[in-house]
Amino acid sequence: MEINQDKIAVHKLTLLYLLHHARASLSEERLSEICAQLGLMEYFDLKTNLHDLTENHLITFLDQINGRFYSITESGSSTLSFFQKNLLYTTRSKIDTYLQAHGQELSLEASISAEYIRLSDHQYRVILRILEKNIPSFEISFLAESAAEADKYVTAWRTRALHIYRSTFELLISKQKELL
């Protein structure tokens, strides 16, 4: 039974370390992906530990339009600083390498939202957003003729949102200059 308790403690420290060093809130989906990819813990263990850490106020979550996002609390950070030495160097190194490779992608994930809603057999409303503090700061809404078409827009938005955002404002300003 002690080994199991040690394993649970290591999993919790791993999540605290991951959330602390990510420097951005991470979605539950992304946490699951990271844990699976790096072999940190199984999905059931992840869910149980997220619940326990939340209940103990070491992490917090925010339900946003584009999913549930977790972040570490001040109490979680101080707990981590005290017990971090109990986390294997190889585990910390794997996490650091992953975060370094995917840092920009992770911070964008929390701010980009895309969805579509079926209105009728041949009509879908596509809603694409950029969020700031869970409030849409930029939103495009339009109709698509099929779920496949709507899905193409949603997929493209996830990779091109910032380019579209910048281009839109550049066009607005350039047209304004031409009118003056």
mmCIF file of C-alpha atoms in Angstrom:
data_model
loop_
_atom_site.group_PDB
_atom_site.id
_atom_site.type_symbol
_atom_site.label_atom_id
_atom_site.label_comp_id
_atom_site.label_asym_id
_atom_site.label_seq_id
_atom_site.Cartn_x
_atom_site.Cartn_y
_atom_site.Cartn_z
ATOM 1 C CA MET A 1 0.000 0.000 0.000
ATOM 2 C CA GLU A 2 2.906 2.388 0.667
ATOM 3 C CA ILE A 3 4.156 2.050 -2.906
ATOM 4 C CA ASN A 4 0.720 3.065 -4.156
ATOM 5 C CA GLN A 5 0.719 6.128 -1.881
ATOM 6 C CA ASP A 6 4.202 7.059 -3.105
ATOM 7 C CA LYS A 7 3.023 6.699 -6.698
ATOM 8 C CA ILE A 8 0.022 8.955 -6.015
ATOM 9 C CA ALA A 9 2.275 11.574 -4.393
ATOM 10 C CA VAL A 10 4.658 11.485 -7.375
ATOM 11 C CA HIS A 11 1.742 11.871 -9.801
ATOM 12 C CA LYS A 12 0.475 14.894 -7.888
ATOM 13 C CA LEU A 13 3.942 16.451 -7.815
ATOM 14 C CA THR A 14 4.269 15.767 -11.539
ATOM 15 C CA LEU A 15 1.032 17.636 -12.259
ATOM 16 C CA LEU A 16 2.063 20.538 -10.018
ATOM 17 C CA TYR A 17 5.431 20.706 -11.777
ATOM 18 C CA LEU A 18 3.805 20.583 -15.202
ATOM 19 C CA LEU A 19 1.272 23.308 -14.421
ATOM 20 C CA HIS A 20 3.865 25.507 -12.730
ATOM 21 C CA HIS A 21 6.360 25.346 -15.583
ATOM 22 C CA ALA A 22 3.791 25.612 -18.391
ATOM 23 C CA ARG A 23 3.290 29.286 -17.484
ATOM 24 C CA ALA A 24 -0.200 29.035 -18.982
ATOM 25 C CA SER A 25 -3.394 27.238 -18.085
ATOM 26 C CA LEU A 26 -3.588 23.801 -19.665
ATOM 27 C CA SER A 27 -6.712 22.093 -20.888
ATOM 28 C CA GLU A 28 -7.710 18.746 -19.458
ATOM 29 C CA GLU A 29 -7.347 17.312 -22.952
ATOM 30 C CA ARG A 30 -3.799 18.677 -23.272
ATOM 31 C CA LEU A 31 -2.835 17.374 -19.811
ATOM 32 C CA SER A 32 -4.080 13.942 -20.827
ATOM 33 C CA GLU A 33 -2.109 14.121 -24.075
ATOM 34 C CA ILE A 34 1.101 15.193 -22.306
ATOM 35 C CA CYS A 35 0.770 12.492 -19.645
ATOM 36 C CA ALA A 36 0.207 9.800 -22.277
ATOM 37 C CA GLN A 37 2.948 11.029 -24.613
ATOM 38 C CA LEU A 38 5.556 11.314 -21.861
ATOM 39 C CA GLY A 39 4.394 8.201 -19.985
ATOM 40 C CA LEU A 40 3.735 10.178 -16.810
ATOM 41 C CA MET A 41 0.488 8.505 -15.701
ATOM 42 C CA GLU A 42 -2.653 6.765 -16.942
ATOM 43 C CA TYR A 43 -5.844 8.673 -17.730
ATOM 44 C CA PHE A 44 -7.708 7.416 -14.628
ATOM 45 C CA ASP A 45 -4.811 8.495 -12.409
ATOM 46 C CA LEU A 46 -4.779 11.901 -14.084
ATOM 47 C CA LYS A 47 -8.496 12.442 -13.454
ATOM 48 C CA THR A 48 -8.242 11.305 -9.826
ATOM 49 C CA ASN A 49 -5.206 13.496 -9.131
ATOM 50 C CA LEU A 50 -6.722 16.561 -10.810
ATOM 51 C CA HIS A 51 -9.763 16.138 -8.579
ATOM 52 C CA ASP A 52 -7.671 15.686 -5.420
ATOM 53 C CA LEU A 53 -5.403 18.651 -6.204
ATOM 54 C CA THR A 54 -8.439 20.834 -6.898
ATOM 55 C CA GLU A 55 -10.145 19.744 -3.674
ATOM 56 C CA ASN A 56 -6.982 20.623 -1.731
ATOM 57 C CA HIS A 57 -6.738 24.042 -3.456
ATOM 58 C CA LEU A 58 -3.332 23.270 -4.969
ATOM 59 C CA ILE A 59 -4.689 23.783 -8.476
ATOM 60 C CA THR A 60 -7.741 25.518 -9.831
ATOM 61 C CA PHE A 61 -9.730 25.229 -13.020
ATOM 62 C CA LEU A 62 -11.749 27.532 -15.189
ATOM 63 C CA ASP A 63 -14.442 26.276 -17.545
ATOM 64 C CA GLN A 64 -14.045 28.232 -20.742
ATOM 65 C CA ILE A 65 -15.865 28.120 -24.030
ATOM 66 C CA ASN A 66 -13.158 25.830 -25.396
ATOM 67 C CA GLY A 67 -12.855 23.443 -22.437
ATOM 68 C CA ARG A 68 -11.721 23.163 -18.834
ATOM 69 C CA PHE A 69 -8.337 24.742 -18.148
ATOM 70 C CA TYR A 70 -6.189 24.047 -15.074
ATOM 71 C CA SER A 71 -3.603 26.246 -13.406
ATOM 72 C CA ILE A 72 -1.542 26.013 -10.242
ATOM 73 C CA THR A 73 -2.443 28.097 -7.186
ATOM 74 C CA GLU A 74 -0.042 29.952 -4.939
ATOM 75 C CA SER A 75 -0.455 27.169 -2.387
ATOM 76 C CA GLY A 76 0.337 24.620 -5.092
ATOM 77 C CA SER A 77 3.486 26.510 -6.073
ATOM 78 C CA SER A 78 4.747 26.638 -2.500
ATOM 79 C CA THR A 79 3.978 22.925 -2.028
ATOM 80 C CA LEU A 80 5.894 22.173 -5.217
ATOM 81 C CA SER A 81 8.912 24.214 -4.139
ATOM 82 C CA PHE A 82 9.064 22.266 -0.885
ATOM 83 C CA PHE A 83 8.685 18.768 -2.413
ATOM 84 C CA GLN A 84 10.109 19.244 -5.925
ATOM 85 C CA LYS A 85 13.321 17.443 -4.972
ATOM 86 C CA ASN A 86 11.232 14.263 -4.616
ATOM 87 C CA LEU A 87 10.426 14.344 -8.335
ATOM 88 C CA LEU A 88 12.953 12.460 -10.465
ATOM 89 C CA TYR A 89 15.275 14.585 -12.581
ATOM 90 C CA THR A 90 14.360 12.521 -15.657
ATOM 91 C CA THR A 91 10.660 13.330 -15.157
ATOM 92 C CA ARG A 92 11.382 17.049 -14.743
ATOM 93 C CA SER A 93 13.627 16.974 -17.790
ATOM 94 C CA LYS A 94 10.983 15.251 -19.966
ATOM 95 C CA ILE A 95 8.418 17.852 -18.947
ATOM 96 C CA ASP A 96 10.814 20.762 -19.492
ATOM 97 C CA THR A 97 11.736 19.490 -22.961
ATOM 98 C CA TYR A 98 8.081 19.084 -23.914
ATOM 99 C CA LEU A 99 7.141 22.536 -22.634
ATOM 100 C CA GLN A 100 10.058 24.149 -24.426
ATOM 101 C CA ALA A 101 9.051 22.502 -27.711
ATOM 102 C CA HIS A 102 5.328 23.291 -27.358
ATOM 103 C CA GLY A 103 5.285 26.489 -25.261
ATOM 104 C CA GLN A 104 3.754 28.859 -27.802
ATOM 105 C CA GLU A 105 1.197 26.273 -28.876
ATOM 106 C CA LEU A 106 0.123 25.749 -25.257
ATOM 107 C CA SER A 107 -0.418 29.429 -24.544
ATOM 108 C CA LEU A 108 -2.439 29.856 -27.746
ATOM 109 C CA GLU A 109 -4.639 26.872 -26.947
ATOM 110 C CA ALA A 110 -6.337 28.670 -24.084
ATOM 111 C CA SER A 111 -7.134 31.691 -26.230
ATOM 112 C CA ILE A 112 -8.493 30.104 -29.427
ATOM 113 C CA SER A 113 -12.012 28.732 -29.658
ATOM 114 C CA ALA A 114 -13.858 27.188 -32.608
ATOM 115 C CA GLU A 115 -17.174 25.392 -32.813
ATOM 116 C CA TYR A 116 -20.127 24.810 -35.073
ATOM 117 C CA ILE A 117 -23.802 24.277 -34.360
ATOM 118 C CA ARG A 118 -26.234 22.403 -36.573
ATOM 119 C CA LEU A 119 -29.175 24.625 -37.496
ATOM 120 C CA SER A 120 -30.803 22.323 -40.090
ATOM 121 C CA ASP A 121 -29.825 19.497 -42.450
ATOM 122 C CA HIS A 122 -27.808 21.784 -44.711
ATOM 123 C CA GLN A 123 -26.986 24.701 -42.473
ATOM 124 C CA TYR A 124 -24.387 25.004 -39.730
ATOM 125 C CA ARG A 125 -23.374 28.123 -37.810
ATOM 126 C CA VAL A 126 -19.584 28.324 -37.475
ATOM 127 C CA ILE A 127 -18.274 30.435 -34.582
ATOM 128 C CA LEU A 128 -14.566 31.252 -34.436
ATOM 129 C CA ARG A 129 -13.158 33.232 -31.498
ATOM 130 C CA ILE A 130 -10.017 34.578 -29.894
ATOM 131 C CA LEU A 131 -10.460 34.916 -26.139
ATOM 132 C CA GLU A 132 -8.808 37.190 -23.621
ATOM 133 C CA LYS A 133 -9.532 36.199 -20.025
ATOM 134 C CA ASN A 134 -12.370 33.983 -21.313
ATOM 135 C CA ILE A 135 -14.035 36.949 -23.052
ATOM 136 C CA PRO A 136 -14.208 36.961 -26.850
ATOM 137 C CA SER A 137 -12.002 39.785 -28.143
ATOM 138 C CA PHE A 138 -12.420 38.755 -31.785
ATOM 139 C CA GLU A 139 -15.255 36.689 -33.223
ATOM 140 C CA ILE A 140 -16.317 35.561 -36.669
ATOM 141 C CA SER A 141 -19.659 33.853 -37.188
ATOM 142 C CA PHE A 142 -20.980 32.563 -40.509
ATOM 143 C CA LEU A 143 -22.962 29.727 -42.105
ATOM 144 C CA ALA A 144 -21.651 26.547 -43.714
ATOM 145 C CA GLU A 145 -23.621 24.134 -45.883
ATOM 146 C CA SER A 146 -22.399 20.872 -44.325
ATOM 147 C CA ALA A 147 -20.780 19.488 -41.210
ATOM 148 C CA ALA A 148 -17.699 18.603 -43.273
ATOM 149 C CA GLU A 149 -17.378 22.196 -44.490
ATOM 150 C CA ALA A 150 -17.882 23.550 -40.962
ATOM 151 C CA ASP A 151 -15.267 21.127 -39.643
ATOM 152 C CA LYS A 152 -12.751 22.361 -42.243
ATOM 153 C CA TYR A 153 -13.211 25.939 -41.006
ATOM 154 C CA VAL A 154 -12.834 24.876 -37.363
ATOM 155 C CA THR A 155 -9.665 22.910 -38.135
ATOM 156 C CA ALA A 156 -8.155 25.742 -40.173
ATOM 157 C CA TRP A 157 -8.968 28.273 -37.430
ATOM 158 C CA ARG A 158 -6.959 26.340 -34.863
ATOM 159 C CA THR A 159 -3.783 26.813 -36.899
ATOM 160 C CA ARG A 160 -4.416 30.150 -38.627
ATOM 161 C CA ALA A 161 -6.378 32.220 -36.087
ATOM 162 C CA LEU A 162 -3.613 34.680 -35.253
ATOM 163 C CA HIS A 163 -2.723 35.229 -38.897
ATOM 164 C CA ILE A 164 -6.395 35.909 -39.726
ATOM 165 C CA TYR A 165 -6.706 38.205 -36.706
ATOM 166 C CA ARG A 166 -3.630 40.249 -37.710
ATOM 167 C CA SER A 167 -4.637 40.360 -41.372
ATOM 168 C CA THR A 168 -8.131 41.570 -40.528
ATOM 169 C CA PHE A 169 -6.827 44.536 -38.564
ATOM 170 C CA GLU A 170 -4.157 45.315 -41.141
ATOM 171 C CA LEU A 171 -6.863 45.430 -43.815
ATOM 172 C CA LEU A 172 -9.087 47.604 -41.658
ATOM 173 C CA ILE A 173 -6.316 50.106 -41.079
ATOM 174 C CA SER A 174 -5.099 50.094 -44.679
ATOM 175 C CA LYS A 175 -8.625 50.737 -45.991
ATOM 176 C CA GLN A 176 -9.039 53.542 -43.481
ATOM 177 C CA LYS A 177 -5.812 55.190 -44.695
ATOM 178 C CA GLU A 178 -6.984 54.939 -48.313
ATOM 179 C CA LEU A 179 -10.250 56.685 -47.425
ATOM 180 C CA LEU A 180 -8.436 59.591 -45.749
#
